[in-house]
Amino acid sequence: MKSRVRPAYYLVLVVYALIIGGLLYREFGQARPVSYSLGEISISARQTAGVPGNILPGQGAGFRSLTLRYRSFQLSIPETGLAVEVDEEGTEIPAAVADIDRSSSEISIRLVSGIELRIRENEEENNSYILSLDFTAADAEKLRGIRLPWRGSEPQFHSGLPILIASPPGTSGGTVLLPASARVNAEFLSIPRSDSLQEILLFNAPEEGSLIESWFRIRGGLASREEADRALKEFYNLAYRGWERDRWIPGAGSWEYVADAPPESRTATALLMESLSRGSYFSTRERLAAASPRLIDHTSALFLGSVVSPFEQFGSSMEDFMAEVRQALNNGDSSIFDKVDSLNRIIQAGIGSGEGIQDALSQLAETTVLAEPSSPAELLRAIRAAEFLLEWEGPEHSGIRYLIREELLPGLCTTNYGYGIHFNGTSDALTGVLAGRLMAAGSDDFSAALGYTLLASFTASAGEFSRTPAGIIRREFYYQNSQKLLEPEALPRLQPLAGELPYQPRAIELGTDEGWMWTTAADVRYQDGGTTSILSFRFPQGGIHHFALYGVEPFDQIQMHGIPWKSDPEFQRYSDGWVYNPRTKTLFFKIRHRSERQEIRILRNTPEAAPPARP
């Protein structure tokens, strides 16, 4: 007869199994808290109980979470998978702690991937700490970087500089300074892989000063005026080599362009202006004058001749632009500052001076710089408007200071060449150099140093013949240069930092109702003596100087080189000459400088003088 097992026996087995399982779970399955400390640094983690202390990379079961605390700052590797490592394809891999080791001088945290975080006291400054990230382990070679969640108590951080303060001003929440290549946003620290240690500095910053000042006070790297000037000099050395020789195509009478080509006349003007300071002007001018009519416009004609048609068109375009300015002022259209160079010329020439144009433009410029830009184009326009204010109101204008404080300093960012100005993650080269030039002109020492730094950083991006990327996109773990390149002549002239080149194209008002001059001459002097007007100017001795006077009323005689000089429609064929167009009241000149300073006299109401010939 078979014996029957009572149900109670099975119940006992089940209960026993549950007890054994519970004991095993308690011993091996639950996560128990562990903690470590180093001065003001504390680390709390949850470690799976019963697991040996040294977990080999790849196991990833030793720790479920980890939090590092320094004052109000918290850095985490939570169980949620928010902390991730990103590989070369952009795949996100949850970060996991494999091991924590505490020695007498540092705490070492090893991740499953092989990345190692080491925390030690900063021997150079009391109560500060260095968190080093070592990516050199073999398993970390394929990573782009690591993204770690962070928290603070009402923290502040800079969108372009990897620096944050973990609590409000006036408190001791701690400051965190990351590597220059890192990124900070409101949730994460993104630290790119590097072949050298990536170091994060944890310290208590003094209350005075901004985040930017704290960054440069610790990191250094601000350029001096002398350093920026040397960098720009080398930039133009490389550019000149391309203009003068290496980019020149003799058979075509033009240059090689690999970027969006500026007008060939602009390249010619840039070369001629540079050659004036290098002792090669005369040979350069002779070569270009015989090259191609495509090189001639109203600016290059100042050097090369063939002036009548381009100068006539220029005078007409200035009048047309004046009508455009009036319309922009009536409509409050700030896009007029996209043409700030032309705006400066009409003010320099005195066109519309009786209409209060300068004051009206200054008011519109102030409105433009005070408006919050919603696009990179609007930020660039605000900088151009500030350039107008700088030219006519001075560097202390409140609008300029506002733009620097509220837009340019918050837009400052690190790049692979140093620093730039970014808008939504893109650092535009033209915006950066114009911002640098604007800030360098100010009287505030710190802002001026930032301006020099922006200019020096821009020159560091220059490649062959000083071609530069048009922009830099700031990705999370790397920088990406724009494929578009800028030729150096496509940019505004950046050197010298103070003043301007002595023989630079410029418009000059001769006097109230006396017209204006378009010239490259330096030290222009005009004296209206009633019957005799005297115009004198400087240009290199032996050089041929072309220029035009606009708004000139009829006269009786022109004297050049101290003697009466007759008009000749073919004057450009000779070393000296002039012609007058009474319809447009434009007087065209060509003069070879027998001495550096030359003088021209315009005589009126003199019965003995013969009237000028008409063209």
C-alpha angles and dihedrals in degrees: 000000000000119000117230123226112230119236089237089068091060090047090055090052092050092049091048091050091050091051092049091046092049092050090049092048091048091050101038111012107048121083114234124201119252128181140194133186139195114181107301092350116098127182124195123186141168112232127190105251120244094020114127114257096243108063113186119234110270096036096083095177100104100086130026098192143355135197126190116200131194112171105302094345120100127185117189145193097189130185090247093080093241089131105075141173115220121213129208092275091052094253112154115226118189110247116234133186115237102177144356122205127187121201129172093268107028148015117233122201116190120197125210090251091058097256109140126206116199124189120197138156116268106244092197096059131030120243093013130112140202122221109196124195115205114198096171097102113112094244091056097056093092094051126104092199147291131275117209128186116236137186139192142171106269089328129195124213138170119241095216105028118060096236132112140176112216098212141026121291114280094033131097099239096134135251124247120205115190132192113286091248094054127098131221129198133161092279112024147039109216113199119184124221115263136182088229129051116288105218128202116195119213115194145136106258121210112259096242121083135036130275088261093052090048090051095053094038089061102030099035116197101132110145122228124226090255092052092049091048092051091048092051091047090056090045090058092043089061092042092050092052089057096044096044101040126342100054095037116109106199097195092052096040089227144077138270113256124193094169132055096305118239115212111292089234089063091055089048092051092048091052094046093049091049093046090057090067094042101054094247100098100111097051092042092050092049092051095047095042089060095041114078140327087231088077092064124095133137091284104041089043087069085071105025105038129221083120110156100080098038092043092049090050091047093053091049092047090052090056091047090049090051088059089050090052093052090051092048091051092049091051098038088238109170093187086087087081089068081079097047093144090059090046090054090050095055090050091046089050092048092236108163092003091143091057098062090246095151094053092045091050091049090054092049090047091053091050089050096052092046093054116093108246116234097190140027089256091056092049090051090048091052090053091050089050089051088051088058090051090048091053097047107020103031135243095288094065109131092230092059092048090048093051092049093047100041104032114014100044093046088047094052110120143170118254135181087265100043119277140351142161114265135196115195092341100313120107109205115207097217092048090051097051094044091048089048093050091048094049093044090058093058129099095231106101096212095047090046090052089051088051091053089047092053091050093047090048091052092053089051088064092058118116131181112352088358094291109160136194111261091227147350123230113213107219121186096263105014147020123252120203118220112252089225114091130204122221109224093240090058089069128076114264107274102185138103096041091211123042121345142275110291095236102041125143108263143159116232128192109226096200142301107316089352097107128235141272131232108204150129093223123121129227096018114193126188127187123182109204099173101247093026127043116192122205120184132173144160129249131152112290110258092021124125112236121200120190144147136223116211127201094024114162118221115286139183107232145007121212120200126176087006097300136087111273123201124223118252126184087212093052093127090069091065136061092253137017149111144218133197129213107202092189094063094023089233123148117200122201141189118183133170109217108237084180131014093258118050131182132210125191125205113200126201134179093015109138093201093058120091116232116254119265116250120240 
